[in-house]
CSV table of C-alpha atoms in Angstrom, one decimal:
chain,number,residue,atom,x,y,z
A,27,MET,CA,0.2,-0.4,-0.3
A,28,SER,CA,3.0,2.2,0.9
A,29,THR,CA,4.0,2.0,-2.6
A,30,GLY,CA,1.2,3.2,-4.2
A,31,GLN,CA,1.2,6.2,-2.4
A,32,ALA,CA,4.5,6.9,-2.1
A,33,PRO,CA,4.9,8.9,-5.8
A,34,THR,CA,1.5,10.3,-5.5
A,35,LEU,CA,2.8,12.5,-2.2
A,36,VAL,CA,6.3,13.0,-3.9
A,37,ARG,CA,4.4,14.7,-6.5
A,38,SER,CA,2.4,16.5,-4.3
A,39,SER,CA,5.3,18.2,-2.3
A,40,SER,CA,7.0,18.9,-6.3
A,41,ASP,CA,4.0,20.6,-7.3
A,42,LEU,CA,3.6,22.6,-4.9
A,43,ILE,CA,6.8,24.0,-4.1
A,44,VAL,CA,6.0,24.5,-8.1
A,45,LEU,CA,3.7,26.2,-7.6
A,46,THR,CA,4.7,28.3,-5.0
A,47,ARG,CA,7.6,29.5,-6.8
A,48,LEU,CA,6.2,30.6,-9.2
A,49,LEU,CA,3.0,32.0,-7.1
A,50,LEU,CA,5.6,33.9,-5.4
A,51,ARG,CA,7.5,35.4,-8.6
A,52,LEU,CA,4.2,36.3,-10.0
A,53,HIS,CA,2.7,38.2,-6.8
A,54,VAL,CA,6.4,39.3,-5.6
A,55,ASN,CA,8.1,42.5,-6.9
A,56,ARG,CA,9.8,45.6,-5.3
A,57,ALA,CA,6.9,48.7,-4.9
A,58,ARG,CA,4.6,46.0,-3.6
A,59,VAL,CA,7.5,45.1,-0.5
A,60,ILE,CA,8.7,48.3,-0.3
A,61,SER,CA,4.8,49.6,0.4
A,62,LEU,CA,4.0,47.1,2.9
A,63,GLY,CA,7.2,47.8,4.7
A,64,LEU,CA,7.0,51.0,4.6
A,65,LEU,CA,3.3,50.5,6.2
A,66,SER,CA,4.6,48.2,8.7
A,67,SER,CA,7.3,49.7,9.6
A,68,LEU,CA,5.2,52.9,11.2
A,69,THR,CA,4.8,49.9,14.5
A,70,ILE,CA,8.8,50.6,15.0
A,71,ALA,CA,8.4,54.3,15.0
A,72,LEU,CA,5.3,54.3,16.9
A,73,ALA,CA,6.7,51.9,19.6
A,74,ALA,CA,10.0,54.2,19.9
A,75,ALA,CA,7.3,56.8,21.0
A,76,THR,CA,5.9,54.5,23.9
A,77,ARG,CA,9.1,54.2,25.8
A,78,GLY,CA,8.6,58.0,27.1
A,79,SER,CA,5.3,56.4,29.1
A,80,ASP,CA,4.8,56.6,32.1
A,81,ASP,CA,4.2,52.5,31.6
A,82,PRO,CA,6.5,51.6,28.2
A,83,SER,CA,5.9,48.0,28.9
A,84,GLU,CA,2.6,48.3,28.6
A,85,ALA,CA,2.3,51.0,26.1
A,86,GLY,CA,4.0,49.4,23.6
A,87,ALA,CA,1.8,45.6,24.0
A,88,LEU,CA,-1.4,47.7,23.5
A,89,LEU,CA,0.3,49.5,20.4
A,90,VAL,CA,1.2,45.7,18.5
A,91,ALA,CA,-1.9,44.4,20.0
A,92,GLU,CA,-4.1,47.1,18.6
A,93,MET,CA,-2.3,48.7,16.1
A,94,GLY,CA,-0.6,46.1,15.0
A,95,PHE,CA,-2.7,43.0,15.0
A,96,GLY,CA,-6.0,45.2,14.7
A,97,VAL,CA,-4.8,46.8,11.3
A,98,ILE,CA,-0.7,46.7,9.9
A,99,LEU,CA,-1.0,42.5,9.4
A,100,PRO,CA,-4.6,42.2,8.3
A,101,VAL,CA,-4.8,45.5,5.8
A,102,ALA,CA,-1.3,43.7,4.1
A,103,VAL,CA,-2.4,40.2,4.0
A,104,ALA,CA,-5.5,41.6,1.9
A,105,TRP,CA,-3.4,43.0,0.1
A,106,ILE,CA,-1.1,40.1,-0.5
A,107,GLY,CA,-3.7,36.8,-0.6
A,108,CYS,CA,-6.4,38.1,-2.4
A,109,ALA,CA,-4.1,39.0,-5.8
A,110,VAL,CA,-2.5,35.4,-5.1
A,111,VAL,CA,-5.8,34.4,-6.9
A,112,GLY,CA,-7.7,36.5,-8.3
A,113,ASP,CA,-4.9,38.6,-10.0
A,114,LEU,CA,-5.1,34.7,-12.3
A,115,VAL,CA,-8.6,35.1,-12.5
A,116,GLU,CA,-8.9,39.0,-13.4
A,117,ASP,CA,-6.4,38.8,-16.4
A,118,ARG,CA,-7.2,35.3,-17.0
A,119,THR,CA,-3.9,33.8,-16.9
A,120,LEU,CA,-5.6,31.2,-14.6
A,121,VAL,CA,-6.0,28.9,-17.8
A,122,TYR,CA,-2.6,28.4,-18.0
A,123,LEU,CA,-2.0,26.7,-14.8
A,124,TRP,CA,-5.4,25.0,-15.3
A,125,GLN,CA,-3.4,23.1,-18.2
A,126,LYS,CA,-0.8,21.0,-15.4
A,127,PRO,CA,-2.3,18.3,-14.0
A,128,VAL,CA,-2.0,19.7,-10.5
A,129,SER,CA,-5.2,18.6,-7.9
A,130,ARG,CA,-6.7,21.9,-7.6
A,131,ILE,CA,-6.1,21.9,-3.4
A,132,THR,CA,-2.2,21.5,-4.2
A,133,LEU,CA,-2.9,25.3,-6.0
A,134,ALA,CA,-5.3,26.3,-3.2
A,135,THR,CA,-2.3,26.0,-0.6
A,136,ALA,CA,0.5,26.6,-2.6
A,137,ALA,CA,-1.7,30.1,-2.7
A,138,VAL,CA,-2.2,30.0,1.0
A,139,PHE,CA,1.7,29.9,1.1
A,140,THR,CA,2.4,32.3,-1.1
A,141,SER,CA,0.7,34.5,0.9
A,142,ILE,CA,2.5,33.5,3.7
A,143,LEU,CA,5.7,33.3,3.0
A,144,VAL,CA,5.2,37.3,2.0
A,145,THR,CA,3.9,38.5,5.1
A,146,LEU,CA,6.4,36.5,7.3
A,147,PRO,CA,9.3,39.0,6.0
A,148,VAL,CA,7.8,41.9,4.7
A,149,VAL,CA,5.4,42.4,7.5
A,150,GLY,CA,6.1,40.3,10.3
A,151,ALA,CA,9.6,41.3,10.7
A,152,PRO,CA,8.7,45.2,11.5
A,153,LEU,CA,5.9,43.9,14.4
A,154,VAL,CA,8.9,42.0,16.1
A,155,VAL,CA,11.3,44.9,15.8
A,156,ALA,CA,8.6,47.0,17.2
A,157,ALA,CA,7.9,44.4,19.6
A,158,VAL,CA,11.8,44.7,20.4
A,159,VAL,CA,11.9,48.4,20.4
A,160,ALA,CA,8.8,49.1,22.4
A,161,ASP,CA,11.3,47.8,25.4
A,162,ALA,CA,8.5,45.6,27.5
A,163,GLU,CA,10.3,42.6,28.6
A,164,GLY,CA,8.6,39.7,27.3
A,165,LEU,CA,6.7,41.2,24.3
A,166,VAL,CA,8.6,39.3,21.6
A,167,THR,CA,7.5,36.5,21.9
A,168,PRO,CA,3.8,36.4,21.8
A,169,VAL,CA,4.2,38.7,19.3
A,170,ILE,CA,6.2,36.4,16.5
A,171,ALA,CA,3.5,33.4,17.7
A,172,ALA,CA,0.5,35.8,16.8
A,173,VAL,CA,2.2,36.8,13.7
A,174,VAL,CA,2.7,33.3,12.6
A,175,ILE,CA,-0.6,32.0,13.0
A,176,GLY,CA,-2.4,35.7,11.9
A,177,SER,CA,-0.3,35.4,8.5
A,178,VAL,CA,-1.9,31.6,8.0
A,179,ALA,CA,-5.7,32.8,8.7
A,180,TYR,CA,-5.6,36.1,7.4
A,181,SER,CA,-4.0,34.3,4.4
A,182,GLY,CA,-7.1,31.3,4.0
A,183,LEU,CA,-9.3,33.8,4.0
A,184,PHE,CA,-8.2,36.3,1.5
A,185,VAL,CA,-6.8,34.2,-0.5
A,186,LEU,CA,-10.6,32.8,-0.4
A,187,ALA,CA,-11.9,36.5,-1.0
A,188,GLY,CA,-9.5,36.8,-3.9
A,189,ALA,CA,-10.4,33.7,-5.8
A,190,ARG,CA,-14.4,33.9,-5.1
A,191,LEU,CA,-15.0,37.4,-5.2
A,192,ARG,CA,-14.3,39.9,-8.4
A,193,ARG,CA,-13.7,42.8,-5.9
A,194,GLY,CA,-12.2,40.3,-3.2
A,195,LEU,CA,-9.5,43.3,-1.8
A,196,TRP,CA,-12.7,45.6,-1.1
A,197,PHE,CA,-14.7,42.6,0.3
A,198,ALA,CA,-11.2,42.2,3.2
A,199,LEU,CA,-10.5,46.0,3.7
A,200,GLY,CA,-14.1,46.0,4.6
A,201,TYR,CA,-14.6,43.1,7.0
A,202,ILE,CA,-11.3,44.9,8.5
A,203,LEU,CA,-13.1,48.1,8.7
A,204,SER,CA,-16.1,47.4,9.8
A,205,TRP,CA,-16.6,43.9,11.3
A,206,GLU,CA,-12.7,44.0,13.7
A,207,ASN,CA,-12.9,47.7,13.8
A,208,GLY,CA,-16.4,47.8,14.1
A,209,ILE,CA,-19.1,45.6,15.1
A,210,ALA,CA,-16.4,43.0,16.9
A,211,ARG,CA,-15.5,45.7,19.4
A,212,ILE,CA,-19.7,45.8,20.7
A,213,GLY,CA,-19.7,42.3,23.2
A,214,ASP,CA,-17.2,40.0,23.8
A,215,SER,CA,-19.4,37.6,21.8
A,216,LEU,CA,-18.9,39.2,18.6
A,217,ALA,CA,-14.9,39.6,19.4
A,218,ARG,CA,-14.8,35.7,19.4
A,219,LEU,CA,-15.7,35.9,15.0
A,220,SER,CA,-12.6,38.7,14.8
A,221,ILE,CA,-9.7,37.1,14.0
A,222,SER,CA,-7.0,40.1,15.3
A,223,GLY,CA,-9.1,39.2,18.7
A,224,TYR,CA,-7.7,36.2,19.0
A,225,LEU,CA,-4.3,37.9,18.4
A,226,GLN,CA,-4.8,40.6,20.7
A,227,SER,CA,-5.6,38.0,23.0
A,228,ILE,CA,-2.4,36.0,22.8
A,229,VAL,CA,-0.2,39.0,23.1
A,230,ALA,CA,-2.7,40.0,26.4
A,231,GLU,CA,-2.6,37.2,28.1
A,232,ALA,CA,1.2,36.7,27.5
A,233,MET,CA,1.4,40.9,29.1
A,234,ASP,CA,-1.1,40.9,31.4
A,235,VAL,CA,-2.8,43.9,29.3
A,236,SER,CA,-6.0,44.1,27.7
A,237,THR,CA,-7.7,45.6,24.8
A,238,THR,CA,-11.4,46.3,23.5
A,239,LEU,CA,-11.2,42.2,21.8
A,240,SER,CA,-8.8,40.3,23.1
A,241,GLY,CA,-10.2,38.2,26.5
A,242,ALA,CA,-10.2,34.4,24.5
A,243,SER,CA,-8.0,31.2,25.7
A,244,THR,CA,-4.9,30.6,24.7
A,245,THR,CA,-5.8,27.4,23.3
A,246,ALA,CA,-9.0,28.8,21.8
A,247,SER,CA,-6.9,31.7,20.1
A,248,VAL,CA,-4.2,29.0,19.0
A,249,VAL,CA,-6.8,26.7,17.5
A,250,THR,CA,-9.6,29.0,15.9
A,251,PRO,CA,-6.9,31.0,13.4
A,252,LEU,CA,-5.3,28.0,12.3
A,253,ALA,CA,-8.6,26.4,12.0
A,254,VAL,CA,-9.6,29.9,9.5
A,255,GLY,CA,-6.2,29.7,7.6
A,256,LEU,CA,-7.5,25.7,6.8
A,257,ILE,CA,-10.8,26.0,5.5
A,258,GLY,CA,-10.0,29.1,3.4
A,259,ALA,CA,-7.5,27.0,2.0
A,260,VAL,CA,-9.8,24.0,1.3
A,261,GLY,CA,-12.9,26.7,-0.1
A,262,THR,CA,-9.8,28.1,-2.3
A,263,ALA,CA,-10.2,24.5,-3.8
A,264,VAL,CA,-13.2,24.0,-4.2
A,265,VAL,CA,-14.3,27.4,-5.4
A,266,LEU,CA,-11.3,26.8,-8.3
A,267,ALA,CA,-12.6,23.2,-9.0
A,268,ARG,CA,-16.5,24.6,-9.9
A,269,ARG,CA,-14.9,27.6,-12.4
A,270,GLU,CA,-15.3,27.1,-15.2
A,271,ILE,CA,-12.1,27.7,-17.6
A,272,ASP,CA,-12.7,31.1,-20.1
């Protein structure tokens, strides 16, 4: 049985690597990297300003949690994630990938990986630097964890939005503005439907502070966003399987 499965597994892994490299070449360019880097670097400048506050540790933690995981990370991932498959649909170049004998789940996984691989160094690294600059003891580790978990969750969600909707980026920005930074702040039960709330909870729990959306348990803060990322990848595969070639 194992001898029959091995070639398929090897081929799937090889296809995944090839597709991820291809999507990275298509979507990583100097203008996008510089723009995202500048956006993320705002948190570093603001983190430096928190060092002069009465409680720099709390101020730094709240800054990274509220701005980093409430605005910077989701907006940046929306820009990348929605474009990975969405641009291929818009310019009709997706048909060329259709001609390759690869499964839709492999293509969807490659798209999510592409978004994550761009997000971690270009967006995540400045957030970690901001945690260091903030001079808040114990802040770096939860920020790293939240960056990785948040990249998976938002990438899965926004790659799906780009694959399913003609204007996926507008949907993503609307979700970030109206839900995560609006409706989800009304009550605790609504906050549990916000990815940002789980990321902020990771930082808040580690630093013993409280944000508008924090309050989820550590287990939920890890499992729920990762589940969103997985559901996004599977949903993207379903959308791609149902999309007609034109």
